[in-house]
Each structure stands twice: as structure tokens, then as C-alpha cells.
Amino acid sequence: MHEYSLADGIIKTVISVAEENKATKVSKVTVEYGLFSLVEAPQLDFCLGLIAEGTILKDAEFVLERNNGKIKCDECGYEGEPKIADDDMLQLMMFSCPKCDSSRTTILDGRQIIISSIDITTDEE
Ligand SMILES: [Zn+2]
């Protein structure tokens, strides 16, 4: 499963950052995922919770933020966020140019998955 290996990578990265910073607890992790990364947020959230069990992240809150990315319209030259047809049907990639409604577009940005912040607790006061 795509989301499971992604979640595994995220958890491993957070653990190594937490260890480097001598954290005793990770309280919150914010993950930004691009619209075109084809990530299903509820699945990713579920996998993160599952893998976090028994690690320093076990009490962490996971915040998943979507980045709507950037497209270039091949018809009118528009560059910016796409118009999304239906938020619940993202896996069908129903997006188009907000200016001329063309679906002939090139994806410029929005494929990546980034850990945008990690909140940790350390023993030091
Ligand atoms: Zn256009």
C-alpha cells in the first residue's frame, strides 16, 4: 500500500530528528501533501497512527495539510492553483484551468510530500 510505505518513511524521519534533538516526546507532526501526490489523507493518517504505536511518536497528533499545487494551462497560459471539480473524488484527478476550464494542463508543482513541522518535548527546561 502506497500510504503505508509513505507513513513508514515519515515516521522514520521524525524519529531520527527527535533523537538528534534529544526529544522525550513528539507531540505534533505536520505533513504537507501535494494534490498530485495521489495520497489519500485518511489512509495516510491511519497508517501514521498504526506505525507510531510503541515509538516516541505514540502520543503525537498528525496534521495533514493539502497543498493544491500549481498547473500551467496549455490553452490560455494560466499558471497557478487548479480548479478542483470535487474534493471527495480527488483520486480521479478532476481538475482544470480556473480561467478557461480546459483540462489540457501541465503539472508544475504539487507532487511532493513534506514534513513541514515537528513539535517535540525535551527534558531540558
Ligand atoms: Zn486556461
XYZ file of N, CA and C and ligand atoms in Angstrom:
376
model
N 0.848 -1.206 0.000
C 0.000 0.000 0.000
C 0.880 1.252 0.000
N 0.606 2.120 -0.935
C 1.310 3.384 -1.130
C 1.409 4.202 0.172
N 0.274 4.384 0.843
C 0.240 5.215 2.046
C 1.049 4.595 3.181
N 1.078 3.263 3.247
C 1.788 2.617 4.343
C 3.293 2.884 4.256
N 3.873 2.746 3.061
C 5.314 2.953 2.943
C 5.655 4.439 3.110
N 4.738 5.300 2.675
C 4.931 6.729 2.900
C 4.960 7.052 4.394
N 3.965 6.508 5.101
C 3.857 6.742 6.540
C 5.096 6.215 7.256
N 5.565 5.048 6.814
C 6.750 4.443 7.405
C 7.958 5.377 7.249
N 8.117 5.942 6.071
C 9.214 6.871 5.812
C 9.110 8.126 6.665
N 7.890 8.635 6.803
C 7.666 9.850 7.603
C 8.023 9.586 9.065
N 7.531 8.459 9.592
C 7.792 8.125 11.000
C 9.296 7.957 11.243
N 9.990 7.277 10.330
C 11.434 7.068 10.491
C 12.181 8.398 10.500
N 11.773 9.311 9.612
C 12.416 10.625 9.564
C 12.183 11.379 10.868
N 10.934 11.366 11.342
C 10.607 12.093 12.577
C 11.385 11.506 13.759
N 11.493 10.179 13.821
C 12.227 9.540 14.916
C 13.690 9.988 14.894
N 14.291 10.031 13.707
C 15.707 10.417 13.674
C 15.891 11.898 14.044
N 14.945 12.750 13.641
C 15.009 14.164 14.048
C 14.826 14.281 15.562
N 13.879 13.524 16.107
C 13.608 13.555 17.545
C 14.833 13.097 18.334
N 15.490 12.048 17.841
C 16.684 11.542 18.537
C 17.819 12.552 18.490
N 18.009 13.164 17.333
C 19.056 14.190 17.199
C 18.852 15.328 18.178
N 17.590 15.644 18.449
C 17.269 16.764 19.338
C 17.009 16.315 20.777
N 17.361 15.062 21.071
C 17.183 14.507 22.408
C 15.759 14.690 22.928
N 14.801 14.459 22.081
C 13.404 14.604 22.473
C 12.972 13.452 23.365
N 12.059 13.735 24.289
C 11.485 12.668 25.102
C 10.098 12.310 24.569
N 9.549 13.228 23.772
C 8.208 13.011 23.248
C 8.011 13.864 21.999
N 7.275 13.317 21.055
C 6.875 14.117 19.892
C 5.388 14.399 20.057
N 5.003 15.671 20.085
C 3.604 15.994 20.350
C 2.791 16.239 19.084
N 3.460 16.736 18.057
C 2.697 17.051 16.852
C 3.584 17.011 15.615
N 3.049 16.441 14.548
C 3.775 16.381 13.276
C 2.848 16.921 12.191
N 3.338 17.890 11.434
C 2.540 18.436 10.339
C 3.134 17.971 9.018
N 2.299 17.354 8.201
C 2.733 16.834 6.906
C 1.963 17.562 5.806
N 2.710 18.103 4.867
C 2.070 18.760 3.733
C 2.149 17.818 2.543
N 0.989 17.536 1.947
C 0.994 16.638 0.784
C 0.403 17.354 -0.426
N 1.064 17.185 -1.539
C 0.602 17.824 -2.768
C -0.638 17.151 -3.321
N -1.474 17.948 -3.949
C -2.690 17.431 -4.570
C -2.384 16.312 -5.561
N -1.252 16.418 -6.241
C -0.915 15.439 -7.285
C -0.049 14.289 -6.775
N 0.135 14.217 -5.466
C 0.916 13.114 -4.903
C 0.067 11.845 -4.834
N -1.231 11.964 -5.080
C -2.184 10.852 -5.045
C -2.292 10.200 -3.671
N -1.999 10.983 -2.642
C -2.123 10.470 -1.287
C -3.570 10.598 -0.832
N -4.064 9.553 -0.201
C -5.383 9.647 0.415
C -5.159 9.932 1.896
N -5.506 11.157 2.285
C -5.202 11.628 3.630
C -5.736 10.722 4.745
N -7.000 10.262 4.676
C -7.481 9.408 5.777
C -6.664 8.125 5.917
N -6.250 7.559 4.787
C -5.428 6.342 4.805
C -4.051 6.626 5.377
N -3.463 7.755 4.964
C -2.140 8.118 5.455
C -2.195 8.350 6.965
N -3.239 9.044 7.406
C -3.426 9.330 8.820
C -3.533 8.025 9.613
N -4.289 7.083 9.080
C -4.474 5.787 9.724
C -3.137 5.047 9.852
N -2.362 5.030 8.767
C -1.082 4.327 8.761
C -0.086 4.989 9.714
N -0.107 6.315 9.773
C 0.796 7.027 10.680
C 0.503 6.620 12.127
N -0.773 6.583 12.472
C -1.172 6.198 13.825
C -0.744 4.778 14.160
N -0.881 3.906 13.171
C -0.544 2.489 13.337
C 0.958 2.299 13.580
N 1.774 2.939 12.750
C 3.229 2.774 12.838
C 3.787 3.505 14.061
N 3.098 4.573 14.472
C 3.575 5.368 15.608
C 3.475 4.615 16.932
N 2.615 3.606 16.997
C 2.432 2.842 18.232
C 3.760 2.276 18.714
N 4.014 2.476 20.004
C 5.218 1.913 20.583
C 6.488 2.685 20.270
N 6.366 3.823 19.605
C 7.535 4.662 19.343
C 7.393 5.971 20.129
N 8.387 6.823 19.977
C 8.378 8.122 20.624
C 7.215 8.993 20.098
N 6.618 8.558 19.016
C 5.506 9.315 18.416
C 4.133 8.828 18.871
N 4.110 7.932 19.850
C 2.829 7.278 20.139
C 1.711 8.238 20.556
N 2.072 9.387 21.165
C 1.037 10.348 21.559
C 0.951 11.544 20.616
N 1.636 11.444 19.513
C 1.681 12.588 18.604
C 0.357 12.798 17.863
N 0.090 14.061 17.604
C -1.056 14.416 16.779
C -0.521 14.628 15.366
N -1.191 14.053 14.379
C -0.751 14.227 12.993
C -1.690 15.192 12.276
N -1.105 16.218 11.706
C -1.899 17.199 10.966
C -1.506 17.073 9.497
N -2.486 16.790 8.646
C -2.216 16.635 7.220
C -2.777 17.844 6.478
N -1.902 18.563 5.821
C -2.327 19.755 5.092
C -2.135 19.543 3.598
N -3.163 19.851 2.837
C -3.055 19.675 1.401
C -2.523 20.938 0.728
N -1.583 20.706 -0.149
C -1.063 21.785 -0.975
C -1.700 21.597 -2.355
N -2.440 22.599 -2.811
C -3.184 22.437 -4.072
C -2.315 22.483 -5.316
N -1.031 22.716 -5.129
C -0.113 22.634 -6.252
C -0.264 23.767 -7.251
N 0.344 23.555 -8.385
C 0.365 24.592 -9.402
C 0.312 23.934 -10.773
N -0.516 24.474 -11.639
C -0.591 23.966 -13.013
C -0.320 25.098 -14.002
N 0.003 24.689 -15.211
C 0.082 25.651 -16.309
C -0.937 25.188 -17.336
N -1.768 26.115 -17.786
C -2.789 25.765 -18.771
C -2.182 25.819 -20.170
N -2.371 24.733 -20.917
C -1.816 24.673 -22.277
C -2.656 25.476 -23.274
N -3.856 25.874 -22.861
C -4.736 26.636 -23.759
C -4.523 28.140 -23.614
N -4.621 28.641 -22.361
C -4.604 30.098 -22.174
C -3.354 30.593 -21.458
N -2.491 29.681 -20.990
C -1.247 30.109 -20.372
C -1.345 30.428 -18.887
N -2.525 30.207 -18.292
C -2.704 30.449 -16.854
C -1.711 29.617 -16.030
N -1.171 30.238 -14.977
C -0.318 29.492 -14.045
C -0.811 29.731 -12.636
N -1.017 28.670 -11.898
C -1.457 28.823 -10.514
C -2.205 27.593 -10.055
N -2.996 27.743 -8.974
C -3.753 26.611 -8.436
C -4.799 26.143 -9.433
N -5.004 24.837 -9.538
C -6.034 24.343 -10.449
C -7.428 24.511 -9.856
N -8.415 24.442 -10.699
C -9.793 24.367 -10.234
C -10.092 22.890 -10.004
N -10.561 22.557 -8.818
C -10.805 21.158 -8.481
C -12.301 20.876 -8.538
N -12.645 19.847 -9.292
C -14.057 19.571 -9.550
C -14.780 19.056 -8.321
N -14.180 18.133 -7.610
C -14.877 17.535 -6.479
C -13.841 17.055 -5.466
N -13.837 17.694 -4.307
C -12.846 17.368 -3.288
C -12.882 15.909 -2.840
N -14.053 15.293 -2.890
C -14.165 13.922 -2.412
C -13.702 12.912 -3.452
N -13.472 13.371 -4.649
C -13.127 12.462 -5.736
C -11.723 12.743 -6.260
N -10.859 13.179 -5.367
C -9.530 13.604 -5.806
C -8.755 12.514 -6.529
N -9.014 11.270 -6.167
C -8.258 10.195 -6.795
C -8.547 10.110 -8.291
N -9.632 10.749 -8.730
C -9.937 10.758 -10.153
C -9.270 11.927 -10.869
N -8.574 12.767 -10.104
C -7.828 13.885 -10.668
C -8.697 14.787 -11.542
N -9.843 15.170 -11.024
C -10.727 16.055 -11.749
C -10.335 17.512 -11.494
N -9.391 17.970 -12.259
C -9.012 19.372 -12.097
C -8.886 20.013 -13.469
N -9.015 21.322 -13.494
C -8.959 22.029 -14.768
C -8.486 23.460 -14.540
N -8.335 24.185 -15.628
C -7.919 25.577 -15.564
C -9.076 26.431 -15.037
N -8.844 27.253 -13.989
C -9.929 28.068 -13.454
C -10.313 29.224 -14.393
N -9.451 29.520 -15.343
C -9.723 30.648 -16.235
C -10.564 30.241 -17.455
N -10.146 29.151 -18.122
C -10.831 28.783 -19.364
C -11.453 27.391 -19.307
N -11.323 26.708 -18.134
C -11.932 25.389 -17.939
C -11.294 24.263 -18.753
N -10.190 24.527 -19.401
C -9.525 23.479 -20.167
C -8.906 22.455 -19.222
N -8.907 21.190 -19.654
C -8.228 20.186 -18.844
C -6.874 19.829 -19.463
N -6.497 20.560 -20.502
C -5.159 20.363 -21.083
C -4.163 21.196 -20.295
N -3.650 20.599 -19.221
C -2.771 21.346 -18.332
C -1.493 20.558 -18.056
N -0.466 21.270 -17.636
C 0.795 20.658 -17.236
C 0.964 20.905 -15.737
N 1.315 19.850 -15.009
C 1.516 19.995 -13.563
C 2.896 20.587 -13.299
N 2.934 21.713 -12.607
C 4.220 22.343 -12.293
C 4.675 22.012 -10.868
N 3.712 21.880 -9.961
C 4.063 21.688 -8.562
C 2.906 20.966 -7.854
N 3.248 20.212 -6.812
C 2.183 19.576 -6.046
C 2.286 18.066 -5.995
N 3.466 17.533 -6.333
C 3.627 16.073 -6.289
C 4.307 15.619 -5.005
N 4.871 16.561 -4.260
C 5.719 16.173 -3.143
C 4.961 16.019 -1.821
N 5.616 15.310 -0.919
C 5.111 15.144 0.438
C 6.212 15.632 1.362
N 5.898 16.604 2.210
C 6.919 17.241 3.042
C 6.477 17.194 4.503
N 7.440 16.915 5.381
C 7.168 17.085 6.809
C 7.421 18.562 7.085
N 6.365 19.334 7.311
C 6.584 20.780 7.423
C 6.900 21.228 8.840
N 6.462 20.506 9.860
C 6.910 20.839 11.218
C 6.784 19.650 12.161
N 7.653 19.655 13.164
C 7.669 18.608 14.180
C 7.756 19.303 15.545
N 6.788 19.062 16.405
C 6.827 19.635 17.760
C 7.301 18.561 18.727
N 8.405 18.868 19.417
C 8.938 17.865 20.349
C 9.063 18.432 21.761
N 9.156 17.517 22.726
C 9.394 17.885 24.120
C 10.757 17.314 24.486
N 11.572 18.106 25.180
C 12.853 17.599 25.674
C 12.864 17.697 27.192
N 13.840 17.054 27.821
C 13.928 17.081 29.271
C 14.374 18.438 29.804
N 15.117 19.146 28.940
C 15.625 20.440 29.399
C 14.490 21.423 29.587
N 14.566 22.175 30.664
C 13.515 23.161 30.958
C 13.708 24.425 30.153
Zn -6.746 28.064 -19.322
